[in-house]
Steps between C-alpha positions, in 0.01 A plus 500: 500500500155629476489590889831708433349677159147576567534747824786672307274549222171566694778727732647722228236455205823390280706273443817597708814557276766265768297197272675635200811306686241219553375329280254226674384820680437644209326202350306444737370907504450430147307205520266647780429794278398315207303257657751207380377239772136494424607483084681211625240357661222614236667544147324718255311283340298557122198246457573328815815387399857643589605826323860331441632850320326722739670302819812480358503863416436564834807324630706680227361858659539417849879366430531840304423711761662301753835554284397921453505533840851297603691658159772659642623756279312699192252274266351647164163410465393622168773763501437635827716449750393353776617426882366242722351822732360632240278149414396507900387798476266444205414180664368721806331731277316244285439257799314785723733533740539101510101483671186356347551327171874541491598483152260237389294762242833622396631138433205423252510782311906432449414125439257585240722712318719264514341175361365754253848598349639154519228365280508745263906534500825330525658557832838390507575561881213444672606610866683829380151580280294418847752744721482836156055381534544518898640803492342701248166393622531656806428848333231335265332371816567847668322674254198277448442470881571965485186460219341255621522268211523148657447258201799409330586721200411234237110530653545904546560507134204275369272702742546858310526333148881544446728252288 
């Protein structure tokens, strides 16, 4: 699959919207983006031993977006309403044009919110909390990469003194 996906990508600098209709396509664009092999092979790991929340959040996210970008039909997300073009369009935005890092900065920042608000909350659906975080983060990562604030908000807001 990868020999199909990553001249598209490298091609157009998106992710093409005929994967909507496919999803292993589309997985497999997702995956490449957010560096899903090499977690796989390398897990995050705290202390030198497995981050088990941390990897399993990062499933969660990539089977998210996987599922934002195949939805056929209008999702709300937080109250907005959402189509799949929409989400691949952010996706190109936030990834760089799908070069460099892909979406790997983007994907911590959304995992750290993340593990942040489910420790500090109860989240009764888990993957429809991940898709609202997915998509509202990619203004919040918009505007912090437009300032240039790259730390995660939590660190942005010990750094001036703010609680």
């Amino acid at each position: 699959m990868e020999n199909i996906v990553l001249p598209t990508l490298t091609k157009h600098k998106s992710i093409p919207l005929a994967y909507m209709g496919k999803p292993t396509l589309m997985q497999t664009a997702i995956h490449y983006l957010t560096g899903y092999d090499f977690r796989q092979q390398h897990p995050y790991q705290a202390n030198g031993v497995t981050h088990d929340a941390r990897q399993s959040a990062f499933g969660l996210l990539n089977t998210c977006l996987t599922e934002m970008c195949c939805a056929t039909g209008t999702q709300s997300y937080r109250g907005a309403l959402v189509t799949a073009d929409k989400v691949l369009a952010e996706i190109s935005c936030a990834s760089n044009g799908c070069e460099e890092d892909g979406l790997e900065p983007y994907v911590e920042n959304v995992l750290d919110t993340f593990l942040q608000a489910i420790t500090t909350r109860k989240v009764k659906n888990l993957p429809q909390y991940m898709k609202s975080l997915l998509w509202t983060s990619f203004a919040t990562y918009k505007l912090n990469t437009i300032s240039g604030i790259t730390a995660p908000y939590k660190e942005v807001k010990n750094v001036y003194g703010l609680h």
